[in-house]
CSV table of C-alpha atoms in Angstrom, one decimal:
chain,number,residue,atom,x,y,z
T,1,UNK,CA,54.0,-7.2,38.8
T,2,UNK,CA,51.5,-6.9,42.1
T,3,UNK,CA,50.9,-3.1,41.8
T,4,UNK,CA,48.4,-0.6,43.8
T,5,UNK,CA,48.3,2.1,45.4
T,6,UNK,CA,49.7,0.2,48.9
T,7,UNK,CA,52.6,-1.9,47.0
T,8,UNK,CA,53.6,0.9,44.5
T,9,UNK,CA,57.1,-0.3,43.2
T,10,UNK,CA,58.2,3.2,42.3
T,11,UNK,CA,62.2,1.8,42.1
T,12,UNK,CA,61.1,-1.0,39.6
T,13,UNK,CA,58.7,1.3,37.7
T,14,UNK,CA,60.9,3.9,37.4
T,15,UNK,CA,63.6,1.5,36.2
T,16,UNK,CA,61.5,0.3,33.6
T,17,UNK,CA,59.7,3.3,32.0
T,18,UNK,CA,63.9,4.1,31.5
T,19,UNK,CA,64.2,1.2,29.7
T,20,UNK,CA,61.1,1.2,27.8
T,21,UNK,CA,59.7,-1.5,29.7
T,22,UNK,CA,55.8,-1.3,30.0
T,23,UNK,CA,54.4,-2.8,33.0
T,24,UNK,CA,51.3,-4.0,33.8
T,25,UNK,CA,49.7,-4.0,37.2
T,26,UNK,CA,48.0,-7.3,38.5
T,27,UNK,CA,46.2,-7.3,41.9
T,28,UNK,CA,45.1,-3.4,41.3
T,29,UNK,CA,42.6,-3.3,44.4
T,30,UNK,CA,44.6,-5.6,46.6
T,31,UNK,CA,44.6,-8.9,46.8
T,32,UNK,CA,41.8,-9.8,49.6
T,33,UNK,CA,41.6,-13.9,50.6
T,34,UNK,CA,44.6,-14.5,49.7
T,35,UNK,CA,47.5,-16.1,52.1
T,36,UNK,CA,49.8,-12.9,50.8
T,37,UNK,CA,47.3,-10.3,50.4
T,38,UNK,CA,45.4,-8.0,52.4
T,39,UNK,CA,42.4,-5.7,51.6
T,40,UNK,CA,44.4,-2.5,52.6
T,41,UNK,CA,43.7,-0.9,49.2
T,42,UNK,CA,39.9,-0.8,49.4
T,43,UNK,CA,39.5,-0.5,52.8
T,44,UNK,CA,41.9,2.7,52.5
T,45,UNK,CA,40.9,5.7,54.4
T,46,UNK,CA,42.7,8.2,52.1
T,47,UNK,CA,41.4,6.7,49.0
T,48,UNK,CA,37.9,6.8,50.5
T,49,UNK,CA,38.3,10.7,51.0
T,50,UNK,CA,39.7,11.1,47.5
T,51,UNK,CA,36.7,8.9,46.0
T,52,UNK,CA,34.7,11.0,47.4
T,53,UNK,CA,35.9,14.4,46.8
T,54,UNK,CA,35.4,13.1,42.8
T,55,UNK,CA,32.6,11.8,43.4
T,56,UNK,CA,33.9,7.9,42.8
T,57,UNK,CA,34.7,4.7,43.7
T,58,UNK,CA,37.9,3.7,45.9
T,59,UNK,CA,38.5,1.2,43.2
T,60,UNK,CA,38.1,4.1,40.0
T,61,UNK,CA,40.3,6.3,42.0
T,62,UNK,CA,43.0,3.2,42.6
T,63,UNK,CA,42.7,2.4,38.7
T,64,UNK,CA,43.2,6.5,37.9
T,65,UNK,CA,46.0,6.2,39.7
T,66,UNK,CA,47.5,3.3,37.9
T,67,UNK,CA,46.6,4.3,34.9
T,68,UNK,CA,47.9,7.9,35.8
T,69,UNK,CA,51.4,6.7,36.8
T,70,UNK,CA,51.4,4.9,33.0
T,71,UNK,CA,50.8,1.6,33.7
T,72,UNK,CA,48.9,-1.0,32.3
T,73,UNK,CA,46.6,-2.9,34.8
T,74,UNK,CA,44.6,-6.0,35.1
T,75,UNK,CA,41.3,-6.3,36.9
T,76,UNK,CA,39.9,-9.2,37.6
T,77,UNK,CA,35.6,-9.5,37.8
T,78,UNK,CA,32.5,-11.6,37.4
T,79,UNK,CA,30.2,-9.0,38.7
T,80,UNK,CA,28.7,-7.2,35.4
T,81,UNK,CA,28.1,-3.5,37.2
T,82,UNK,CA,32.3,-3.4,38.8
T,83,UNK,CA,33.3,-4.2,35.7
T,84,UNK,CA,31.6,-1.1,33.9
T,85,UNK,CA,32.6,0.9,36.9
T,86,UNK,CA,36.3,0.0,36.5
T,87,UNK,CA,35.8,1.2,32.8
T,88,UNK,CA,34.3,4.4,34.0
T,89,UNK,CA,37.9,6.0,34.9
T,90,UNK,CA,38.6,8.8,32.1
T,91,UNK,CA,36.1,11.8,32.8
T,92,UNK,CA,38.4,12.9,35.8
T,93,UNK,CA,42.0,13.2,36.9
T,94,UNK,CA,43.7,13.2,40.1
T,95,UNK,CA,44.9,16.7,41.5
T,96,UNK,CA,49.0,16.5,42.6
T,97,UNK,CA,47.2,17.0,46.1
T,98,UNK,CA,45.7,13.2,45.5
T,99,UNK,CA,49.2,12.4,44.2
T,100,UNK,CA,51.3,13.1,46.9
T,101,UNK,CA,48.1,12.1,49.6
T,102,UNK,CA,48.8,8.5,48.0
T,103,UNK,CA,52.3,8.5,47.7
């Protein structure tokens, strides 16, 4: 399902994680140039301030999040560098400050 930190289907998630139902997170940083999708993600104010309180990306802390909430997610790049980046997520965790900022 489209999942990020701006479209966070908590009722369908929550639903699922009772059922044993993994999801998995398409559209992770938004969905910019498309007719239903918006940039609102990486253009985030809050998840600039978080990024930069851990010293990272908005997209690493949007993918910490995901993964964080215990969801699979799918990122889609060409560009050799974001792609390490978006791999570069496990050497820090979100306080419940972050949690509740973002939800």
């Amino acid at each position: 399902v489209e999942m990020n930190a701006s479209w966070q289907q908590k009722n369908l998630t929550e639903y699922c994680k009772s059922k044993g139902i993994i999801v998995t997170a398409y559209s992770p940083l938004g969905a910019k140039g498309t007719r239903w999708g918006s940039n609102e993600v990486m253009d985030s104010e809050l998840l600039k301030e978080i990024a930069q309180a851990h010293g990272k990306s908005v997209a690493q802390v949007s993918l910490r999040w995901l993964y964080e909430q215990g969801v699979s997610f799918v990122v889609k790049s060409y560009n050799k560098e974001r792609i390490k980046q978006n791999l570069d997520i496990f050497d820090f965790s979100l306080t419940n400050d972050d949690h509740q900022k973002i939800s």
